[in-house]
Short mmCIF file of C-alpha atoms in Angstrom, two decimals:
data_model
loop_
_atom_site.label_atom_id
_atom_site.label_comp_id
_atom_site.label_asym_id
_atom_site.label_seq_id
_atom_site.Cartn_x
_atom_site.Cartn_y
_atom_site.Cartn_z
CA UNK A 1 -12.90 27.67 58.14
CA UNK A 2 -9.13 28.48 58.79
CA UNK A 3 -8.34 25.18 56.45
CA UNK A 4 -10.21 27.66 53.81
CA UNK A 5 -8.78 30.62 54.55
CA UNK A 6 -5.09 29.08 54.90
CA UNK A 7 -5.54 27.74 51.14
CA UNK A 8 -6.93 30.82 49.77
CA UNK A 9 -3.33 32.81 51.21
CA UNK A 10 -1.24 30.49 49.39
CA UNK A 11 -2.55 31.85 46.18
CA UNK A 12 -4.41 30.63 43.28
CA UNK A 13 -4.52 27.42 42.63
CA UNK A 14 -1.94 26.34 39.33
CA UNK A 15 -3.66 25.12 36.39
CA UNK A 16 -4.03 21.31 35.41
CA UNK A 17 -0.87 20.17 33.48
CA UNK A 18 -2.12 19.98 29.91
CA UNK A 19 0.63 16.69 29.07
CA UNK A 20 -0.30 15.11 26.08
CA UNK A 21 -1.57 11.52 26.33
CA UNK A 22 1.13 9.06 25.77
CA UNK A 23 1.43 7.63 22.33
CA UNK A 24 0.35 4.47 21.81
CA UNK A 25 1.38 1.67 19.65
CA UNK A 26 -0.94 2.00 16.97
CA UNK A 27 -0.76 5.75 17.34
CA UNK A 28 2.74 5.54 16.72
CA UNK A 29 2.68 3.20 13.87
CA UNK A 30 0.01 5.79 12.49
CA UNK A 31 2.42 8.61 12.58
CA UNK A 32 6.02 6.44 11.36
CA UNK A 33 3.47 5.44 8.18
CA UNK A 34 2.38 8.95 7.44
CA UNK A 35 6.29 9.84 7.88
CA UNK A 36 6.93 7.49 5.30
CA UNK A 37 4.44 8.43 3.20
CA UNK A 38 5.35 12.31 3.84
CA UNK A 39 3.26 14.11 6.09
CA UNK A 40 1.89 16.58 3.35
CA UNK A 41 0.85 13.64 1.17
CA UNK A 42 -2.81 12.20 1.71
CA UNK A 43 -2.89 8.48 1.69
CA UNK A 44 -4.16 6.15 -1.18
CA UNK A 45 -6.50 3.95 0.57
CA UNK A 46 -5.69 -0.37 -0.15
CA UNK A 47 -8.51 -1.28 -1.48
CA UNK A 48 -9.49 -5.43 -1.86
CA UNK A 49 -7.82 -5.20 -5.19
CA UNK A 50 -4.67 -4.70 -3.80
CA UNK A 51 -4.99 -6.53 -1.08
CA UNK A 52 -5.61 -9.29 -3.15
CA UNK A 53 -2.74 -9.04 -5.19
CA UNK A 54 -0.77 -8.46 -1.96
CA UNK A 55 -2.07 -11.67 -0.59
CA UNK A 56 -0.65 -13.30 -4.37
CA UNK A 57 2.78 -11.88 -3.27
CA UNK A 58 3.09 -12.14 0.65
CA UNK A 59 7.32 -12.32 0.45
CA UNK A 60 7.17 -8.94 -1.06
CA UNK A 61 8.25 -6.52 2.02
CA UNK A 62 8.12 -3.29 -0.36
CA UNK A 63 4.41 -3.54 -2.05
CA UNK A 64 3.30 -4.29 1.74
CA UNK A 65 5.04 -1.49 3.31
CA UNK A 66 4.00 0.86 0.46
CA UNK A 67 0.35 -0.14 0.68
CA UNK A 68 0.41 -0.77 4.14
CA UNK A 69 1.54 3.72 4.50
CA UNK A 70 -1.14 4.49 2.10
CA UNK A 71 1.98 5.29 -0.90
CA UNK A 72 0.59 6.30 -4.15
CA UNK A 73 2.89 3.60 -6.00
CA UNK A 74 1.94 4.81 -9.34
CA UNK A 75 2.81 8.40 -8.54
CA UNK A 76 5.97 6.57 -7.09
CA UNK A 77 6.67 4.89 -9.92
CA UNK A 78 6.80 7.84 -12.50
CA UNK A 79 8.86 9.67 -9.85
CA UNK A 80 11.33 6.71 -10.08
CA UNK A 81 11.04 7.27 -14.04
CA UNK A 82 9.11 4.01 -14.36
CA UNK A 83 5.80 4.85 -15.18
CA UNK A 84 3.71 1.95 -14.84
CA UNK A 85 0.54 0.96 -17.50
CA UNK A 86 -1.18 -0.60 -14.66
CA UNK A 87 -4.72 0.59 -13.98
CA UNK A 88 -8.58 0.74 -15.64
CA UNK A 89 -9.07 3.10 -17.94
CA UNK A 90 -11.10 6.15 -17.44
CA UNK A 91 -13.43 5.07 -20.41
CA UNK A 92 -14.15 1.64 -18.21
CA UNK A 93 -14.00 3.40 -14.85
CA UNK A 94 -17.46 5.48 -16.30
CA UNK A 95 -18.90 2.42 -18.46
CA UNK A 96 -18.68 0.54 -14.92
CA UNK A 97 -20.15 2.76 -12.98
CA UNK A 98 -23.17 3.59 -14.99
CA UNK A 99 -23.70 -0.28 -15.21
CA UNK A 100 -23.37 -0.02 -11.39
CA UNK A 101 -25.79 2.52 -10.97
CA UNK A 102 -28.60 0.47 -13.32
CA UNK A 103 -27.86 -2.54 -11.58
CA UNK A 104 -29.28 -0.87 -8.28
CA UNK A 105 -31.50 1.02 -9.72
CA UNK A 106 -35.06 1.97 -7.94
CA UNK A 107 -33.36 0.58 -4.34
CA UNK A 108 -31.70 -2.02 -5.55
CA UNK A 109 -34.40 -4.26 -6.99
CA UNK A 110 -33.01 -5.55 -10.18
CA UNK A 111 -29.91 -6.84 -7.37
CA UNK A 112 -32.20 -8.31 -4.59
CA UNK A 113 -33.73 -10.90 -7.62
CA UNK A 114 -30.79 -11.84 -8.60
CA UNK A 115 -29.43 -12.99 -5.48
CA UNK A 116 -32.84 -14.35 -4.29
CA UNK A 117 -32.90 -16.01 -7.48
CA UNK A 118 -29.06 -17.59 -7.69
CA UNK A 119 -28.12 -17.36 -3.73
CA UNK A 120 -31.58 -18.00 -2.08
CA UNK A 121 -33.91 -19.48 -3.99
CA UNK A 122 -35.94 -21.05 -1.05
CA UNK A 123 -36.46 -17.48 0.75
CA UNK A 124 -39.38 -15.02 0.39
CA UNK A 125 -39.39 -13.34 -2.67
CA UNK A 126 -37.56 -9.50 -1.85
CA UNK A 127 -40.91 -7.29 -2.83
CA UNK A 128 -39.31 -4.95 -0.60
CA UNK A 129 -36.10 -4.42 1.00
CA UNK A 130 -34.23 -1.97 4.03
CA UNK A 131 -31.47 0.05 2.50
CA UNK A 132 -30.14 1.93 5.57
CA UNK A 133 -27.97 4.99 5.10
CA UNK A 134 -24.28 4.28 5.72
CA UNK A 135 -22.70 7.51 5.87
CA UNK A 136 -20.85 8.80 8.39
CA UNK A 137 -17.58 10.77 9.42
CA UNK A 138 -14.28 9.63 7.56
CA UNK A 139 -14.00 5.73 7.48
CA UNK A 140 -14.01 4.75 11.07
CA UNK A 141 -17.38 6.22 11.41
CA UNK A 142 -18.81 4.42 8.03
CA UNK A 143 -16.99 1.28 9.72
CA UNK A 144 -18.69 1.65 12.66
CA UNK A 145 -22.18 2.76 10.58
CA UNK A 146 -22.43 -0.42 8.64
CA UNK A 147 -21.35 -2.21 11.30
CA UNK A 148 -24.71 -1.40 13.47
CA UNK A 149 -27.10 -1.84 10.26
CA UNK A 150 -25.58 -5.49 9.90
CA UNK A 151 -26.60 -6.11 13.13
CA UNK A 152 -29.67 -4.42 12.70
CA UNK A 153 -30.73 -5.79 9.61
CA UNK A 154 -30.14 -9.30 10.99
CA UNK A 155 -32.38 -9.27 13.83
CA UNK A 156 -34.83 -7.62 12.15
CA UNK A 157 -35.36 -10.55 9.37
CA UNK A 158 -36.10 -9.74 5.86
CA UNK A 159 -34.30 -8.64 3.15
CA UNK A 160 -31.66 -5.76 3.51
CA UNK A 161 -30.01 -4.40 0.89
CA UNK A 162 -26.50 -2.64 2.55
CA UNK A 163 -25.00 -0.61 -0.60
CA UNK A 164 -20.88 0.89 -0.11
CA UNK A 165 -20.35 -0.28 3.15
CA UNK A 166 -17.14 0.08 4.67
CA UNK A 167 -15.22 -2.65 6.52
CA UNK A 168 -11.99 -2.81 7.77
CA UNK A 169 -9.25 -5.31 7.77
CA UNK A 170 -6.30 -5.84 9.79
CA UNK A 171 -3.71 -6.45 7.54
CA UNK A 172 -0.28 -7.11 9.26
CA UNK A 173 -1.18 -4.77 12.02
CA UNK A 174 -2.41 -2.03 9.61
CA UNK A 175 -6.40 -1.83 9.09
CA UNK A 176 -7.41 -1.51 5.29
CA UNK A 177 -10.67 0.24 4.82
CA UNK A 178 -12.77 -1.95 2.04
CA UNK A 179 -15.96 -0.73 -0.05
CA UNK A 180 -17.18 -3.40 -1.60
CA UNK A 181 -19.99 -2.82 -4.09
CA UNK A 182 -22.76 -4.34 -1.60
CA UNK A 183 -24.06 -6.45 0.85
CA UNK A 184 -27.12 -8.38 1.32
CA UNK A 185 -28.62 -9.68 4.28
CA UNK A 186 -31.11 -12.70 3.79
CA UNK A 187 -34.39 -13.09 5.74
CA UNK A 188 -32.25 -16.60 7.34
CA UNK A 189 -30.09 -13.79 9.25
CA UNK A 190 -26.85 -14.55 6.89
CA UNK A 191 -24.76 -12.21 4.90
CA UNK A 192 -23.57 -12.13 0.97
CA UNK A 193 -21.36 -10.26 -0.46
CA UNK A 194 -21.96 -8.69 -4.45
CA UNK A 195 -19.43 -8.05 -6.73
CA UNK A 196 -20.54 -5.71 -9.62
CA UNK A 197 -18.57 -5.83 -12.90
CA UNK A 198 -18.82 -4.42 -16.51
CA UNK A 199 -16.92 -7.04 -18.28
CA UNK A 200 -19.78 -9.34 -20.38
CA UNK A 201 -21.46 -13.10 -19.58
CA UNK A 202 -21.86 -14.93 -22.47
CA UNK A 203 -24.40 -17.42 -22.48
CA UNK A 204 -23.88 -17.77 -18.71
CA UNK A 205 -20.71 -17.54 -18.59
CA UNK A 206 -17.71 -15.11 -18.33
CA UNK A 207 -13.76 -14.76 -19.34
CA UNK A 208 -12.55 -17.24 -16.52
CA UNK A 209 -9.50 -14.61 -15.72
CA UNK A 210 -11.87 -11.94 -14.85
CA UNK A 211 -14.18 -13.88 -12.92
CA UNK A 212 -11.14 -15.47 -10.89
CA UNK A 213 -9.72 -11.76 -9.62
CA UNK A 214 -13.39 -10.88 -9.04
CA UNK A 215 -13.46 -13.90 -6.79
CA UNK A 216 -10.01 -12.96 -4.96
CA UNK A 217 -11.09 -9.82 -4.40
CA UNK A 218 -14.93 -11.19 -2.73
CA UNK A 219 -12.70 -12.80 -0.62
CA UNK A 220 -11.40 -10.28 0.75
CA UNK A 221 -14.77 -9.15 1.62
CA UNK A 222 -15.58 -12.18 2.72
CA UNK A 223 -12.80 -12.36 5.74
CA UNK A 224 -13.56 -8.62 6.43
CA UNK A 225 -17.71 -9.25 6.86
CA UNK A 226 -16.49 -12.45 8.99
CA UNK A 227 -14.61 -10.33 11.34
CA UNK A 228 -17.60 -8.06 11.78
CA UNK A 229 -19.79 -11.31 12.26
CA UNK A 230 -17.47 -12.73 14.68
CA UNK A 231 -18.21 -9.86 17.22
CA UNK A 232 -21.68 -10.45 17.15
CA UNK A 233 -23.85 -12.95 19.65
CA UNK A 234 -24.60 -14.93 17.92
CA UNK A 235 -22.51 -14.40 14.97
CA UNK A 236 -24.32 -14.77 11.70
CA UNK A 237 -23.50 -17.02 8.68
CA UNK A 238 -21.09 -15.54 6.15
CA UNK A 239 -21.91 -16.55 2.50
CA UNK A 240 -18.87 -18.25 0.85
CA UNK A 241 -21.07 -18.15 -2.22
CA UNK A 242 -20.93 -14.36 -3.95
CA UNK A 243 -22.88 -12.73 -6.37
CA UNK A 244 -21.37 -11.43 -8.80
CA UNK A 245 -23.58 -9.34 -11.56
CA UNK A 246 -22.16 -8.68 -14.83
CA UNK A 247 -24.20 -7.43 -18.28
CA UNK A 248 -26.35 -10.42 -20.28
CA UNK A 249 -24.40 -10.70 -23.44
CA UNK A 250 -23.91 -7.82 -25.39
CA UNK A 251 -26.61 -5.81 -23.77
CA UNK A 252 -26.59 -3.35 -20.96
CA UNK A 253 -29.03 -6.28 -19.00
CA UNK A 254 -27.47 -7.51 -15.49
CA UNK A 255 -27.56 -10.78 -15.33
CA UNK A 256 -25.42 -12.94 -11.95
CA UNK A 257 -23.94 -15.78 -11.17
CA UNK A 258 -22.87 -17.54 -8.02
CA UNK A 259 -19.55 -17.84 -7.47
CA UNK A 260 -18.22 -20.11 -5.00
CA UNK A 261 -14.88 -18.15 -3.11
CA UNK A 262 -14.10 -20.74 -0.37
CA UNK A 263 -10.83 -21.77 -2.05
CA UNK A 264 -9.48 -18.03 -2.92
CA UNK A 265 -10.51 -17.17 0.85
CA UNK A 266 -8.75 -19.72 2.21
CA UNK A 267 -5.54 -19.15 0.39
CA UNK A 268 -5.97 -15.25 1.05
CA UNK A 269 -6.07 -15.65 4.72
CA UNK A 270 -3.27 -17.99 4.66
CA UNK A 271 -1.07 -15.95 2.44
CA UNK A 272 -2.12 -12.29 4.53
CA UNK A 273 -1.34 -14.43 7.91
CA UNK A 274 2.19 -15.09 6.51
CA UNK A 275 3.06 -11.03 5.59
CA UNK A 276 5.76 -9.48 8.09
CA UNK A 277 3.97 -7.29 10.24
CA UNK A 278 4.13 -3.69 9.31
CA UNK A 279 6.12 -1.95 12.28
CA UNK A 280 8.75 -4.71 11.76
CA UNK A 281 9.28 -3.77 8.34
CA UNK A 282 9.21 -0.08 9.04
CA UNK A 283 11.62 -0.23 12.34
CA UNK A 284 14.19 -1.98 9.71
CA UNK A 285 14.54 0.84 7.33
CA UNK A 286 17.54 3.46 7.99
CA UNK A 287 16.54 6.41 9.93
CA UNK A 288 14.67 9.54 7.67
CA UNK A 289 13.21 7.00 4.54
CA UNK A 290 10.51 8.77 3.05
CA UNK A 291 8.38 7.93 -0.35
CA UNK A 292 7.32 11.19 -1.13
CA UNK A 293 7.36 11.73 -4.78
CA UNK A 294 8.55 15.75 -4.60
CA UNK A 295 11.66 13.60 -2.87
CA UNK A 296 14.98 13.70 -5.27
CA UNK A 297 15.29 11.05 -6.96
CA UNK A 298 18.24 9.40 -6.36
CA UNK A 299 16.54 10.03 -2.57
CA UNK A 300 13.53 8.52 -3.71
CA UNK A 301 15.40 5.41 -5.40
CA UNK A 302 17.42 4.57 -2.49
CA UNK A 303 14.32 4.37 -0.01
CA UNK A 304 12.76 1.89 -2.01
CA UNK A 305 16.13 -0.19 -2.65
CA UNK A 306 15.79 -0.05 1.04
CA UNK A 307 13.26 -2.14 1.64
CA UNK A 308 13.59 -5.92 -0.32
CA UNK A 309 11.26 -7.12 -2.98
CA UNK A 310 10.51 -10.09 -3.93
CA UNK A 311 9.58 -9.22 -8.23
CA UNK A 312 7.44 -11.88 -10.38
CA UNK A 313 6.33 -11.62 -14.07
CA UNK A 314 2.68 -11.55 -12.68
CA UNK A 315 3.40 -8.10 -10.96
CA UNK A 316 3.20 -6.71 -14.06
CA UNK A 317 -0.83 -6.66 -13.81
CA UNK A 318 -1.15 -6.15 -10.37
CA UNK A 319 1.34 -3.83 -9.47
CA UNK A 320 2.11 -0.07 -10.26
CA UNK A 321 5.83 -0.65 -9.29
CA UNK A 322 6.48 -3.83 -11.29
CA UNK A 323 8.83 -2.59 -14.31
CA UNK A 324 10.75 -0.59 -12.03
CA UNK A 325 11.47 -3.74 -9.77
CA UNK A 326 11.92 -5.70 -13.00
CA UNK A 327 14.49 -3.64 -14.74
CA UNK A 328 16.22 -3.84 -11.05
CA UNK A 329 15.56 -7.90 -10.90
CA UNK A 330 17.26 -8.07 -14.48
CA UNK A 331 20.06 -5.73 -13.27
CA UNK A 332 20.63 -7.92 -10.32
CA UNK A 333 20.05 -11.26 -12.50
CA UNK A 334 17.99 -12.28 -10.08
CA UNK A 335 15.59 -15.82 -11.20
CA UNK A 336 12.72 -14.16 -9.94
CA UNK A 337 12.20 -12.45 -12.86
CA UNK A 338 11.42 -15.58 -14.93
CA UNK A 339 9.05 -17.04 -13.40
CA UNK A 340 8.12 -18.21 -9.47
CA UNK A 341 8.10 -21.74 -10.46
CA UNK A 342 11.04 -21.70 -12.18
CA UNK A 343 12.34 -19.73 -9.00
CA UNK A 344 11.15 -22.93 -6.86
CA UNK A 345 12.83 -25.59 -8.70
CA UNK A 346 16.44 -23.53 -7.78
CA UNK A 347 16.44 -23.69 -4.30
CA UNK A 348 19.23 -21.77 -3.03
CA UNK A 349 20.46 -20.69 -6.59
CA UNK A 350 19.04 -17.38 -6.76
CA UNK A 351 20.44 -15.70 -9.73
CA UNK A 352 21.46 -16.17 -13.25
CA UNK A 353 25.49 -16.09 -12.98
CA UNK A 354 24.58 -18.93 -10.19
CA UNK A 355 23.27 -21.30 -12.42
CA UNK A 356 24.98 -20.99 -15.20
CA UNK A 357 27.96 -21.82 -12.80
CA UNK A 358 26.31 -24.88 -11.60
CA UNK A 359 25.39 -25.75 -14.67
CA UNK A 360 29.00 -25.82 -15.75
CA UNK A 361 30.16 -27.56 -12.45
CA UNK A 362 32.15 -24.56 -10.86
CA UNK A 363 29.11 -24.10 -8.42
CA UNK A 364 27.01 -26.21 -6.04
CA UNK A 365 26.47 -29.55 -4.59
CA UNK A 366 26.60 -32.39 -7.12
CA UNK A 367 23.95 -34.31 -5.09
CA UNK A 368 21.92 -31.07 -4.90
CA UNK A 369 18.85 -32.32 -7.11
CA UNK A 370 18.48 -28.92 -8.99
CA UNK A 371 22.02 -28.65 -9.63
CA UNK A 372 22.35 -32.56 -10.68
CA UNK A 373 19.26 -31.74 -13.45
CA UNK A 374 21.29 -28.12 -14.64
CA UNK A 375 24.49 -30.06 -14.79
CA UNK A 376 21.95 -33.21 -16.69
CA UNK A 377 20.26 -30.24 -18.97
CA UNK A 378 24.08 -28.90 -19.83
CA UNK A 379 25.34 -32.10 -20.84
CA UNK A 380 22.60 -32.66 -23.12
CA UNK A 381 22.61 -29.54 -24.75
CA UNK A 382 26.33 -29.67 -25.35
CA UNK A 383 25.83 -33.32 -26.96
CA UNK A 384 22.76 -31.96 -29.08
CA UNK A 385 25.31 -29.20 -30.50
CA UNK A 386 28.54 -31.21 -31.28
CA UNK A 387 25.67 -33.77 -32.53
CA UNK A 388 24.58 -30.44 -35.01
CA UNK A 389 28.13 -29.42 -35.93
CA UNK A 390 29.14 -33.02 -36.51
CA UNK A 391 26.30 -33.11 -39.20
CA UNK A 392 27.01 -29.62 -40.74
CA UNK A 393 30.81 -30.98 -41.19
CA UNK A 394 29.52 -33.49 -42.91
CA UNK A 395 27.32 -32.00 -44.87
CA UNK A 396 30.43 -30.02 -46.50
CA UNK A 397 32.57 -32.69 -46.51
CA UNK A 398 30.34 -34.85 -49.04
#
């Protein structure tokens, strides 16, 4: 009793310190990204597309530390008085999704045949299907939601029909939310992924462009679902096989096709393993770069010269920053800019005024193979011209 009484004359007791956690890592790589990005500016989410085109171009520190901060780079690029062409049009944004919506039309039907009928032939025939509701708070909680119906929908058996799900990808130590159009669950327990697209088939088959970026971007989906499956016990089969559903001819008829992504994920997780992480890249830019587009902009200019690029002639449709980093790759004469083989064949000559010079002999290593073929090319196109000018002298002469 006096113990009580001797602590109640002291006082009242002080409140609990209200400290704020400490940060963590990926709390404060969270909050240096959004500084980038400028704290008022939402954040474009990377999408497979991009990541896929990303993956094309892993030595390219500026697309991954744009992306990887959520940047708007076409926004970006009209700031930097670049505006880029680079995009669907609204017209085939609409046509798609109304093709989308027929496709799974009355739960999805139409979409279950197909991939019974070109994925799994040998399973039950989907008379009916499960198509769980996915929605939850913000992205993490739709991760999370799909998430639990995969594992749901594989124990139970049967066909499931999983439609916008929402995985996530760790991409250099930044995690990309991903939508892809669905995913289906076979009675076996395994999972496929289903690309949806509005370009045609005809007779069976499609422009072999498209179909190769639809199959770089399913395998993007691909390593994200296998990432989901890895954390299960036991961890189901991931379908290297895709469908992908595009319109019969010149109907409005779906029609699919199995496409067979093993290659594209393999070189996708290859290339994505080899990206600098994205706190490295960040912790080497100077102190106060931001990419907000209401920056000035010779501001605005110098944060992206800031961070290196690595420009190709295939940027141009897969990037919204490409003719901005192209007039700068021509300003620079950098060989980039023709062409990454070309670029490969150079070694350690890395712009224009370099070869020319070895090509002339004031530059380089004679036994340096690509500088014994310039000096090789050089002597043969001098020879072809005094060859020319002997002929046009005598031409007059006669």
């Amino acid at each position: 009793m006096s113990e009580f009484h001797g602590s109640a004359s002291r006082g009242p007791a002080p409140e609990p310190s209200r400290t704020p956690p400490p940060r963590t890592r990926a709390t404060g790589l969270r909050h240096r990204l959004a500084e980038l990005r400028g704290t008022d500016v939402p954040a474009k989410a990377l999408d497979a597309r991009a990541l896929a085109a990303l993956a094309a171009n892993p030595g390219c520190r500026r697309r991954a530390i744009l992306d990887g901060a959520g940047v708007d780079k076409a926004t970006l690029a009209s700031a930097l008085g670049a505006p880029s062409g680079f995009g669907q049009s609204q017209f085939a944004l609409t046509r798609g999704n109304a093709f989308e919506a027929k496709v799974k039309a009355d739960g999805g039907a139409e979409l279950l045949r197909l991939a019974h009928t070109r994925l799994d032939p040998g399973a039950d025939t989907p008379e009916s299907a499960a198509v769980p509701d996915l929605s939850a708070q913000g992205p993490e909680g739709r991760t999370a939601r799909t998430a639990l119906a995969l594992r749901e929908a594989t124990r139970a058996g049967g066909w499931t029909l999983l439609d916008h799900p929402m995985l996530a990808l760790d991409v250099a130590g930044s995690l990309a939310f991903l939508e892809p159009d669905a995913v289906v669950v076979h009675p076996d327990g395994s999972w496929s992924v289903v690309e949806i697209k509005s370009f045609p088939m005809l007779d069976g088959s499609a422009d072999p462009a498209k179909v190769g970026a639809a199959a770089r971007q399913s395998a993007v989906y691909v390593l994200a679902l296998e990432d989901v499956a890895a954390r299960l016990d036991p961890a189901p089969r991931v379908r290297h096989r895709v469908l992908l559903v595009c319109p019969e001819d010149f109907s409005n008829l779906p029609t699919g096709s199995a496409v067979d992504v093993r290659k594209q994920r393999a070189v996708t997780a290859r290339q994505l393993a080899r990206l600098t992480r994205i706190e490295e890249i960040a912790d080497a830019l100077p102190e106060g770069t931001c990419f907000a587009p209401d920056r000035d902009s010779e501001e605005l200019t110098a944060a992206v010269a800031a961070v290196p690029a690595t420009y190709a002639p295939e940027c141009l449709s897969t990037c919204e920053l490409a003719f901005h980093c192209r007039e700068r790759a021509r300003a620079a004469g950098a060989v980039t800019r023709l062409g990454r083989p070309l670029r490969a064949e150079l070694g350690g000559l890395t712009t224009v005024e370099d070869v020319l010079a070895a090509a002339h002999g004031e530059l380089g290593d004679p036994d340096d193979p690509a500088v014994a073929a310039l000096r090789r090319a050089a002597a043969l196109r001098a020879e072809a011209l005094q060859e020319a000018r002997n002929r046009e002298v005598a031409a007059v002469c006669r």
